[in-house]
mmCIF file of C-alpha atoms in Angstrom:
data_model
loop_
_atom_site.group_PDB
_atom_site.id
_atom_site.type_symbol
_atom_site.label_atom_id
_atom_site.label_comp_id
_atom_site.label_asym_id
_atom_site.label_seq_id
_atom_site.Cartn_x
_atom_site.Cartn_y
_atom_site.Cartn_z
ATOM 1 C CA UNK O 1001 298.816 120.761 -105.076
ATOM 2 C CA UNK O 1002 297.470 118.438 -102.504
ATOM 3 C CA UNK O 1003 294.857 121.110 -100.297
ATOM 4 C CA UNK O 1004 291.188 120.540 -100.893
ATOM 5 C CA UNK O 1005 289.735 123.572 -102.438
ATOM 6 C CA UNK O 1006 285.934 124.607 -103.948
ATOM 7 C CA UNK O 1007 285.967 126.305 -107.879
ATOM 8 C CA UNK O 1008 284.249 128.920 -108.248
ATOM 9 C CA UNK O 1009 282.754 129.516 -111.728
ATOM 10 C CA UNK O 1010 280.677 132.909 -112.937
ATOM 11 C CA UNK O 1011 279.799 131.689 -116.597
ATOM 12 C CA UNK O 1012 278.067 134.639 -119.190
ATOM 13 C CA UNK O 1013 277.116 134.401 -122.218
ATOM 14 C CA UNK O 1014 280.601 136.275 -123.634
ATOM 15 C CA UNK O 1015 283.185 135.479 -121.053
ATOM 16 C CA UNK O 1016 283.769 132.266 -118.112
ATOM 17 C CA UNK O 1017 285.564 133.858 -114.787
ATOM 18 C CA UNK O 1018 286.990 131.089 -112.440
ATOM 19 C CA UNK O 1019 288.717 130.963 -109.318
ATOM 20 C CA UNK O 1020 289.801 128.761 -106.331
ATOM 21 C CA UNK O 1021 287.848 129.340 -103.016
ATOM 22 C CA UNK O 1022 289.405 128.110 -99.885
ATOM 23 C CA UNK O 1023 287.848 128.447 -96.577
ATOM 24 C CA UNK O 1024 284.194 129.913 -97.719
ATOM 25 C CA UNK O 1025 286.960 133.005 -99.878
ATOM 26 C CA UNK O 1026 288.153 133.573 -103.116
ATOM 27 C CA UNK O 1027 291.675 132.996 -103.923
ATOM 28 C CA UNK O 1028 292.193 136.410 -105.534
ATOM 29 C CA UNK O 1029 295.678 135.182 -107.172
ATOM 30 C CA UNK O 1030 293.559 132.204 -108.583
ATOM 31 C CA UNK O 1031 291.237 134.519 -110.752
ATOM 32 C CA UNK O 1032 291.067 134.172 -114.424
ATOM 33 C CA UNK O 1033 288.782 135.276 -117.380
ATOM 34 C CA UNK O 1034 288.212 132.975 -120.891
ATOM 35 C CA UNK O 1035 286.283 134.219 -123.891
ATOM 36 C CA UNK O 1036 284.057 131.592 -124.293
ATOM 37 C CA UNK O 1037 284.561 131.597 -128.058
ATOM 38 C CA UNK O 1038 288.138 130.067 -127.444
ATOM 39 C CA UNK O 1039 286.536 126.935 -126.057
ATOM 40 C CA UNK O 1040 284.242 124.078 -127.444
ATOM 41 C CA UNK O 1041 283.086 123.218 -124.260
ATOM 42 C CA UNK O 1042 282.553 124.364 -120.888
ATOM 43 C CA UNK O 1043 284.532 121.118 -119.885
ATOM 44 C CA UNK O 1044 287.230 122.315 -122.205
ATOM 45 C CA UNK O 1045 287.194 125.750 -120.739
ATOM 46 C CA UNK O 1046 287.332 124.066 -117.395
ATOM 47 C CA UNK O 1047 289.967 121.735 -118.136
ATOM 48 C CA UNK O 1048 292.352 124.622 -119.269
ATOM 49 C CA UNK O 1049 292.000 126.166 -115.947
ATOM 50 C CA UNK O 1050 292.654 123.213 -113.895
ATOM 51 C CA UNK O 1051 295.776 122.735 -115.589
ATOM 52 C CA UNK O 1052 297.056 126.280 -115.594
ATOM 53 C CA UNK O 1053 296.649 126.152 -111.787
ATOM 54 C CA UNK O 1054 298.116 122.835 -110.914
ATOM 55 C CA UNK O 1055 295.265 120.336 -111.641
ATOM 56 C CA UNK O 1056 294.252 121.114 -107.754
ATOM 57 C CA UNK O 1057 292.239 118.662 -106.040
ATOM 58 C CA UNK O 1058 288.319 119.901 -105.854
ATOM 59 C CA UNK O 1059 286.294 118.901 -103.183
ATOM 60 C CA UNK O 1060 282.951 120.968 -104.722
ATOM 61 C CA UNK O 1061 282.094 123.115 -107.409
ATOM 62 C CA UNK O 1062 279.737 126.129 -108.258
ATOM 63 C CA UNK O 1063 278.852 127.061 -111.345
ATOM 64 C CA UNK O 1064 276.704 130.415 -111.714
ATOM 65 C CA UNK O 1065 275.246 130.214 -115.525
ATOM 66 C CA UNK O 1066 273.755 132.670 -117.384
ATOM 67 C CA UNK O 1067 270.783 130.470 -117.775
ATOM 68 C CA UNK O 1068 267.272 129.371 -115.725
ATOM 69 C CA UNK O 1069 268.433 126.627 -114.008
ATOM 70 C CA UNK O 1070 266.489 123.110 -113.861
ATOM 71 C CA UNK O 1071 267.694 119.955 -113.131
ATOM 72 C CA UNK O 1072 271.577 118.364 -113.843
ATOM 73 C CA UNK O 1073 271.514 119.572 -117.252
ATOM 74 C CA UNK O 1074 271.429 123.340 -118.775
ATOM 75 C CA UNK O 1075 271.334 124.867 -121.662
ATOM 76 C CA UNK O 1076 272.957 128.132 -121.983
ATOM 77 C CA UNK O 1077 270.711 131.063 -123.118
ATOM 78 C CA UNK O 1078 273.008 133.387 -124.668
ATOM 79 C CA UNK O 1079 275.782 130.800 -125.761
ATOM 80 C CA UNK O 1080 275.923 126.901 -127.319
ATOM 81 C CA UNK O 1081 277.174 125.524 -124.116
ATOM 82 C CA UNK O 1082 275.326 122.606 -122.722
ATOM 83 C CA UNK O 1083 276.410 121.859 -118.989
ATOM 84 C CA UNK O 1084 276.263 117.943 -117.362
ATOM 85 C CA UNK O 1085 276.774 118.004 -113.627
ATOM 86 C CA UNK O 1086 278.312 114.530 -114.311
ATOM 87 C CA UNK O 1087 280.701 115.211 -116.759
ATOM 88 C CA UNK O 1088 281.949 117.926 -114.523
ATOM 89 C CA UNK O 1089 282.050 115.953 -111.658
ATOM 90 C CA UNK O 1090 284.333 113.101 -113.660
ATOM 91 C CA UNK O 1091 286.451 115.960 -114.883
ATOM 92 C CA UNK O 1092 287.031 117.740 -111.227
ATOM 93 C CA UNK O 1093 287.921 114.278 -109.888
ATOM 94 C CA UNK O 1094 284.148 113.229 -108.451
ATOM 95 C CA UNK O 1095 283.665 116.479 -106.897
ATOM 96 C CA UNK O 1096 280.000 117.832 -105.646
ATOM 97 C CA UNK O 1097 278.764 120.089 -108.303
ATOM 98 C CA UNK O 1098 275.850 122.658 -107.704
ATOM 99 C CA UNK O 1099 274.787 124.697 -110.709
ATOM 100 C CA UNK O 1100 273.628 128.521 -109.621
ATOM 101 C CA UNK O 1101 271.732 131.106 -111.960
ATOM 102 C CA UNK O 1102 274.597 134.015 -112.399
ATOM 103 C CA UNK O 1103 272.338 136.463 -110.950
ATOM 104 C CA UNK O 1104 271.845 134.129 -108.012
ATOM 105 C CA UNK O 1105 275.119 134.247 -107.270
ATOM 106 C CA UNK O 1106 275.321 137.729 -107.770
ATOM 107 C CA UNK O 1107 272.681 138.361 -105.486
ATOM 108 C CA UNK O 1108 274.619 136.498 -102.724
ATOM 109 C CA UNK O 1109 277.846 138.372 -103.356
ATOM 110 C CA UNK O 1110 275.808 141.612 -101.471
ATOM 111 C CA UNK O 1111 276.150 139.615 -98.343
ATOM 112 C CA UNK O 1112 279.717 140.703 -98.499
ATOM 113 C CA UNK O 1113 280.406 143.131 -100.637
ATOM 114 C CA UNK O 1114 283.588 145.013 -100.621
ATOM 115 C CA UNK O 1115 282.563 148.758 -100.493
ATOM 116 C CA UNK O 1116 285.923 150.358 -102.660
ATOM 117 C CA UNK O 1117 283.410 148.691 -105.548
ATOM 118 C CA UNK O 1118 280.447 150.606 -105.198
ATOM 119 C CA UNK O 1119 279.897 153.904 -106.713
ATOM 120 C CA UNK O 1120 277.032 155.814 -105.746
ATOM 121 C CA UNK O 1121 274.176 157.068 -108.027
ATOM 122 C CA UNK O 1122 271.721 157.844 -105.801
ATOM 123 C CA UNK O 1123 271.821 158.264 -101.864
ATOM 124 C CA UNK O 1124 268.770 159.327 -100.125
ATOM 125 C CA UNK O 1125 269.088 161.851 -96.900
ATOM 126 C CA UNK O 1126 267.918 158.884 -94.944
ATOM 127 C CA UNK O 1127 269.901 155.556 -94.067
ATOM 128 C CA UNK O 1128 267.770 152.385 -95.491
ATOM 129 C CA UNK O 1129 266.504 150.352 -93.340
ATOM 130 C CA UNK O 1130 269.045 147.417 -92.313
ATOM 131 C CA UNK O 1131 267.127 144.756 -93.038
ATOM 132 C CA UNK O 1132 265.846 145.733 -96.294
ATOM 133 C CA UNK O 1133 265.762 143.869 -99.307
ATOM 134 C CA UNK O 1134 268.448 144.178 -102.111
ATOM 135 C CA UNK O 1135 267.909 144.131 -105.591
ATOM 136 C CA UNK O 1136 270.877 143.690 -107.891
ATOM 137 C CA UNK O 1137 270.468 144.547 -111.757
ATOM 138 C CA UNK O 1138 273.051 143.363 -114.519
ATOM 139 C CA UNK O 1139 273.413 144.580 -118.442
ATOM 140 C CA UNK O 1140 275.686 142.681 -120.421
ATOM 141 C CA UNK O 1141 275.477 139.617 -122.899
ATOM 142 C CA UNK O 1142 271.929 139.852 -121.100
ATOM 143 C CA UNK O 1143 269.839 141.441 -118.949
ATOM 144 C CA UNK O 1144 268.511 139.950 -115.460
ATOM 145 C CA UNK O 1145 268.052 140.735 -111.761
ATOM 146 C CA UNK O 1146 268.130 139.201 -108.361
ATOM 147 C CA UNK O 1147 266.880 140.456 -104.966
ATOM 148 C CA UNK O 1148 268.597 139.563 -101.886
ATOM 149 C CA UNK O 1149 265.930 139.269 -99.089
ATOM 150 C CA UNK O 1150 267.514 139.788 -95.536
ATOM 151 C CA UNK O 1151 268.051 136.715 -93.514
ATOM 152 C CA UNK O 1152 265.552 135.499 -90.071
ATOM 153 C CA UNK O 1153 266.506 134.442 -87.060
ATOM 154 C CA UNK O 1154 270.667 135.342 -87.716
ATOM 155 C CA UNK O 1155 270.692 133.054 -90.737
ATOM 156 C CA UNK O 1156 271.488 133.725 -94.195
ATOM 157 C CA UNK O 1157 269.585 135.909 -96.321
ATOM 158 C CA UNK O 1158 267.440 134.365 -98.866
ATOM 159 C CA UNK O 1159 267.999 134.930 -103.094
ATOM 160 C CA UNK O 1160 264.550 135.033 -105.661
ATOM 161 C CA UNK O 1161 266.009 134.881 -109.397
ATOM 162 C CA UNK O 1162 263.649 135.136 -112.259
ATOM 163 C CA UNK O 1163 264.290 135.890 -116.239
ATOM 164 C CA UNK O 1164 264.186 139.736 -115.980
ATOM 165 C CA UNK O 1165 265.307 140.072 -119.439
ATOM 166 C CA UNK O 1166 262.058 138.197 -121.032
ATOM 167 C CA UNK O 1167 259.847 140.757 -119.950
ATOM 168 C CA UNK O 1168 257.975 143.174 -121.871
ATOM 169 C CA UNK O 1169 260.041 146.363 -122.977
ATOM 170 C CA UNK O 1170 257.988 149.033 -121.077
ATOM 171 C CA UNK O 1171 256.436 151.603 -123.366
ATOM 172 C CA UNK O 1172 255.323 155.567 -121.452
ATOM 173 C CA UNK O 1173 256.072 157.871 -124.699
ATOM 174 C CA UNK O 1174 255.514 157.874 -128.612
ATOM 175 C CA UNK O 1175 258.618 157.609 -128.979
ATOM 176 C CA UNK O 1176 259.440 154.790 -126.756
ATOM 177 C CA UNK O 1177 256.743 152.908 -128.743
ATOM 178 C CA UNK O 1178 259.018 153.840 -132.058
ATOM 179 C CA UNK O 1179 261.966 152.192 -130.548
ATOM 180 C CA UNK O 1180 259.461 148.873 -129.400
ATOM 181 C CA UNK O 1181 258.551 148.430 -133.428
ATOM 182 C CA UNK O 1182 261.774 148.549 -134.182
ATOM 183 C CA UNK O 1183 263.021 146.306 -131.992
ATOM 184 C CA UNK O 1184 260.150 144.007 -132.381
ATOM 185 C CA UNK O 1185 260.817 143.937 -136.148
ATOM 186 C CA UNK O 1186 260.257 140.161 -137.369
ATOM 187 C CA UNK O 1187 259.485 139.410 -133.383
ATOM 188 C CA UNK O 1188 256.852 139.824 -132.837
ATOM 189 C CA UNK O 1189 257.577 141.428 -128.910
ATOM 190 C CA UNK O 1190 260.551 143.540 -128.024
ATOM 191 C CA UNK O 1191 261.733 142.276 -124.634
ATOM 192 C CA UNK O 1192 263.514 144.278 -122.091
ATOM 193 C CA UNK O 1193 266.689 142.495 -122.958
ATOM 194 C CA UNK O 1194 266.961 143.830 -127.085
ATOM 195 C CA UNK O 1195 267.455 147.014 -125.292
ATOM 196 C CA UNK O 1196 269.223 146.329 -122.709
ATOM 197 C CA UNK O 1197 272.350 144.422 -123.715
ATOM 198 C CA UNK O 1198 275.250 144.533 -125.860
ATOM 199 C CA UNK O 1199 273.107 143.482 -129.073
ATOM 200 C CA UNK O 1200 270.587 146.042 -127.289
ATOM 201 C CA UNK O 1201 273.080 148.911 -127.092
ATOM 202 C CA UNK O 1202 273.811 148.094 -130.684
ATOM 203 C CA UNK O 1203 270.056 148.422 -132.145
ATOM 204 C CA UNK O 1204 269.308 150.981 -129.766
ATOM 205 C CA UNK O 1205 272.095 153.391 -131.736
ATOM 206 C CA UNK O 1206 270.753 151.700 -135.643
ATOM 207 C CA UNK O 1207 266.826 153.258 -134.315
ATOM 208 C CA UNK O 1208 268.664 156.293 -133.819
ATOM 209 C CA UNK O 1209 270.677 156.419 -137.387
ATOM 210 C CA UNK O 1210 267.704 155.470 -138.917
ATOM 211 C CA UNK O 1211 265.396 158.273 -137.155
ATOM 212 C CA UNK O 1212 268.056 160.737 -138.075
ATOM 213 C CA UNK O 1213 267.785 159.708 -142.104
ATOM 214 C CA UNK O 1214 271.240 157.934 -141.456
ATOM 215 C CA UNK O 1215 272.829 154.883 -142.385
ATOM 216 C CA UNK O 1216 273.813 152.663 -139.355
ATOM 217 C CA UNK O 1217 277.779 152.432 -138.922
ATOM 218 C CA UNK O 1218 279.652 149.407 -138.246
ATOM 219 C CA UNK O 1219 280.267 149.769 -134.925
ATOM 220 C CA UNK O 1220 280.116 146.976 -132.648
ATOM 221 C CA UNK O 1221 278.566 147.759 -128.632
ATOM 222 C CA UNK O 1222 281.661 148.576 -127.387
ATOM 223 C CA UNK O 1223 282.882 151.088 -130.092
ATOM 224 C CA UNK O 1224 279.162 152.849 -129.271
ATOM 225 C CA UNK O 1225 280.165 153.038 -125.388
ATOM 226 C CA UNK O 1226 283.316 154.446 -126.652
ATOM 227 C CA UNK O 1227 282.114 157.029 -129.113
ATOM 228 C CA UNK O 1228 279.813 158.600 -126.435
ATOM 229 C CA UNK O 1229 281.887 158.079 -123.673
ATOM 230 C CA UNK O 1230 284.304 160.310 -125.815
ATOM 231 C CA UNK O 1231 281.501 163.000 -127.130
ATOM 232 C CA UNK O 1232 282.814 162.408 -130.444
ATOM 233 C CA UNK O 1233 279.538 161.023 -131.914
ATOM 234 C CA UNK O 1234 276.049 162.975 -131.485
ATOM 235 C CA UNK O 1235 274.000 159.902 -132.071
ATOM 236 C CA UNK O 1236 276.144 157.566 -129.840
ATOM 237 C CA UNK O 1237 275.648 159.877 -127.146
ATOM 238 C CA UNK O 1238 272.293 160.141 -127.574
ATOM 239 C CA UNK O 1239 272.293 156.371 -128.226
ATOM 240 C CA UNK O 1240 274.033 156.403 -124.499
ATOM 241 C CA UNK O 1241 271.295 159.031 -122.845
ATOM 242 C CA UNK O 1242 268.486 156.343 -124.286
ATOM 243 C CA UNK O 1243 270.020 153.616 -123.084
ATOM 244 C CA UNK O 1244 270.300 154.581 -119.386
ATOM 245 C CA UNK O 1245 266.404 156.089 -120.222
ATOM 246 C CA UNK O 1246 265.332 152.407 -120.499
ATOM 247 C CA UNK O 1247 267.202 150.871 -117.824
ATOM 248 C CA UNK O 1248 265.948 153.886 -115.390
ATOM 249 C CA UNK O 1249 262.335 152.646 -116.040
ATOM 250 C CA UNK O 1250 263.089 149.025 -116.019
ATOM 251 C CA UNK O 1251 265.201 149.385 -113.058
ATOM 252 C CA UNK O 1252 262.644 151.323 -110.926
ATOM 253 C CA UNK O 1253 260.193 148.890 -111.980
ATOM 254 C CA UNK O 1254 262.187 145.889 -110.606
ATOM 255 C CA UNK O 1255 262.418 148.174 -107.577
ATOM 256 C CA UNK O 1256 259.057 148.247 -107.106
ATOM 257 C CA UNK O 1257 258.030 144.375 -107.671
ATOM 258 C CA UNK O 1258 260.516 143.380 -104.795
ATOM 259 C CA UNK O 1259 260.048 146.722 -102.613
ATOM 260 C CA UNK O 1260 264.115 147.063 -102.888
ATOM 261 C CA UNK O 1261 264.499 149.519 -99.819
ATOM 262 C CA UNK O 1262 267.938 148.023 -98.580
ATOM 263 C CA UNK O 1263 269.432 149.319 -102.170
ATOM 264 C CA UNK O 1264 269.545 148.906 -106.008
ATOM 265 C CA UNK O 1265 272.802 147.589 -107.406
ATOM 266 C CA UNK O 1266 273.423 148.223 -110.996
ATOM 267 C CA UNK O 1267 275.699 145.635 -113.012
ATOM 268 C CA UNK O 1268 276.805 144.166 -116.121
ATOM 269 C CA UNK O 1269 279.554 144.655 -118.928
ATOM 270 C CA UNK O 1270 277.251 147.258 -120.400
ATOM 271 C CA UNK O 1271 276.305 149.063 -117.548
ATOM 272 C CA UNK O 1272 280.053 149.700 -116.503
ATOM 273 C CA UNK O 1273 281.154 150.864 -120.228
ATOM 274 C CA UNK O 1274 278.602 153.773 -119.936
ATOM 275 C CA UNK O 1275 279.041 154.790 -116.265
ATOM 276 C CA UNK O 1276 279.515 158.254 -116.953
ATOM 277 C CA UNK O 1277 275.795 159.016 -118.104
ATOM 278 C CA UNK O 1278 274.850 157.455 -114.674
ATOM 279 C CA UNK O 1279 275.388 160.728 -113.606
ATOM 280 C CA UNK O 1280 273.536 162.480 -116.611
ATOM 281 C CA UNK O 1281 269.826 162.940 -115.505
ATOM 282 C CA UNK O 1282 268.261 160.526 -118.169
ATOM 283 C CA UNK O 1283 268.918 157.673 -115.794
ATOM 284 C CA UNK O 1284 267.377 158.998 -112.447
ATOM 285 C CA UNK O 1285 264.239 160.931 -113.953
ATOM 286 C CA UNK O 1286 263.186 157.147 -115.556
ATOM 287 C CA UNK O 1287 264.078 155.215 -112.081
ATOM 288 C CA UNK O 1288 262.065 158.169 -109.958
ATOM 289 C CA UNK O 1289 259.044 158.305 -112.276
ATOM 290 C CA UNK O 1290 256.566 156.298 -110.945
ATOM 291 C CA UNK O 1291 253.913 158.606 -110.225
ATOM 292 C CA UNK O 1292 252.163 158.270 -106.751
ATOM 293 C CA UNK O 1293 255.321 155.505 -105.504
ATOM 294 C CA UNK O 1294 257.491 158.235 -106.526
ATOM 295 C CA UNK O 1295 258.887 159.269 -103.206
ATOM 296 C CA UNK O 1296 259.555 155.519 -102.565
ATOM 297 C CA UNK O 1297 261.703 154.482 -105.314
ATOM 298 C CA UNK O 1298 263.289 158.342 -104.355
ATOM 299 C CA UNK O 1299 264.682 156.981 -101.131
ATOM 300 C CA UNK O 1300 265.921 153.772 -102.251
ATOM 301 C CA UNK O 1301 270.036 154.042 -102.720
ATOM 302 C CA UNK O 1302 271.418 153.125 -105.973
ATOM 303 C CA UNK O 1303 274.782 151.641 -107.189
ATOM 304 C CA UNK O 1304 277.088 150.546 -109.378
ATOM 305 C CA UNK O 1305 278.143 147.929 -108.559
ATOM 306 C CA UNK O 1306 282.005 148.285 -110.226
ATOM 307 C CA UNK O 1307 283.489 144.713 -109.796
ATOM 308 C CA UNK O 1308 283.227 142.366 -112.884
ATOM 309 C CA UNK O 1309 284.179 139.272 -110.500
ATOM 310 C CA UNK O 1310 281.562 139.749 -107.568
ATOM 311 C CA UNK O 1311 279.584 136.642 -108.834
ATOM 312 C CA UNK O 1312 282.369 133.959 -107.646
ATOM 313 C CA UNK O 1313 282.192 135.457 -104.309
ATOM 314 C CA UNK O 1314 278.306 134.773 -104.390
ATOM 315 C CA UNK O 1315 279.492 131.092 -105.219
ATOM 316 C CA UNK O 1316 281.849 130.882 -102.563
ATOM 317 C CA UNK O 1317 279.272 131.748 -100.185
ATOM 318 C CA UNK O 1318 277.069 128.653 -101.412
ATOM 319 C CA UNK O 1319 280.222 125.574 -100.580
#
């Protein structure tokens, strides 16, 4: 394959997604997804790739990581991968290579988003303003968010990243402050990402076994998403209903801190499995309560954002 072509890579802590851009696009035909587990290395991950599709000729690379990104060197938060921009760059054939945070990248994905993806959760009566800023929020391995502020003078918009999922798990009820101790057992803190993630979805449902005098089951995130999905298991469901509780609140919150009036875009492995109880009213009672800013975060429009490779169109849009 002689054309010069970009890679796209959107890197999580479970899975790696990678794709071929050419021209500022996404090859569609070029998308893959590796379980990071299968791989040593993000260079061996990488390498695997290259070969399936032809060992093409890379002129640039971007790599969104699910990490804070510093520097030539990071260290994945979630996962034991260590990334070198110069190893990567010998391995791609001395290509440019520009590391991204994930959520970065996800945040400049909005630029273009392809509508069939979005499914609504909340539309106001009134049309947001069109140069509002956009706030996208992800649930999976981890939890994070990016806001997407609207570009000046016909440019591109702008992207502010931060570490969401380090913050401190809000607390409003009795209860909530049960479910903080437990998660902060032997933490000291309970940060907004032991809820909300897949090891968050998981101690989310023990609290519940354990308030309900029960034993915790072995069921891993997934088989939780799939037990309440089904309405097979009452405290999966109402594992489910507290979930979307606490990402309502933390979600409205992150609202608020970047005045998201262009839109709220929900995200994540986690978020999708449970998309149903979007429409349940735990969800949009949290997001709405914020007292006197309550008609505010009422006319901001919220979706999901239903596309698990949006990300490598964010780094398409950065070669």
């Amino acid at each position: 394959m002689s054309l010069a072509l970009g890679l796209a890579a959107d890197i999580g802590g479970t899975n790696t997604r990678l794709a071929l851009v050419e021209n500022g696009r996404v090859r569609e035909d070029t998308i893959v997804r590796y379980s990071n587990a299968d791989y040593e290395t993000p260079e061996a991950a990488i390498g695997a790739y290259l070969s399936e599709a032809g060992k093409p000729c890379c002129r640039s690379a971007v790599l969104a990581i699910a990490a804070p990104i510093s520097g030539t060197r990071i260290e994945m938060t979630n996962h034991n991968w260590v990334f070198e921009a110069s190893s990567l760059s010998r391995l791609l054939g001395d290509a440019r290579v520009e590391f991204l945070n994930d959520f970065e990248a996800l945040a400049h994905s909005l630029e273009n988003l392809n509508e069939g993806r979005l499914v609504p959760v909340q539309i106001p009566a009134e049309s947001p303003p069109a140069n509002g800023t956009r706030v996208v929020v992800g649930a999976g391995t981890g939890f994070n968010a990016a806001a997407l502020y609207p570009p000046r003078d016909g440019g591109r918009g702008t992207v502010g990243t931060g570490e969401c999922g380090h913050m401190t798990l809000p607390v409003e009820t009795a209860r909530h402050l049960s479910l903080r101790d437990y998660l902060a057992r032997g933490r000291g803190r309970a940060s907004v990402e032991r809820a909300l993630s897949g090891s968050g979805l998981r101690e989310v449902y023990e609290w519940h076994c354990v308030e309900a005098g029960q034993s915790p089951g072995p069921l891993s995130p997934a088989e939780i998403a799939a037990a309440a999905r089904s309405g097979t298991d009452p405290i999966c469901i109402a594992t489910a209903r507290a979930w979307m509780d606490i990402l309502g609140r933390v979600a409205g919150d992150i609202a608020l801190v970047f005045m998201a009036l262009g839109g709220v875009y929900l995200t994540g492995g986690v978020a999708r499995s449970l998309q149903q109880f979007l429409s349940e009213p735990e969800f949009l009672a949290a997001f709405r309560a914020k007292g006197r800013q309550t008609g505010l975060v009422s006319a901001i429009p919220v979706y999901l954002l239903d596309d698990d490779f949006a990300a490598l169109a964010g780094c398409a849009a950065r070669m």
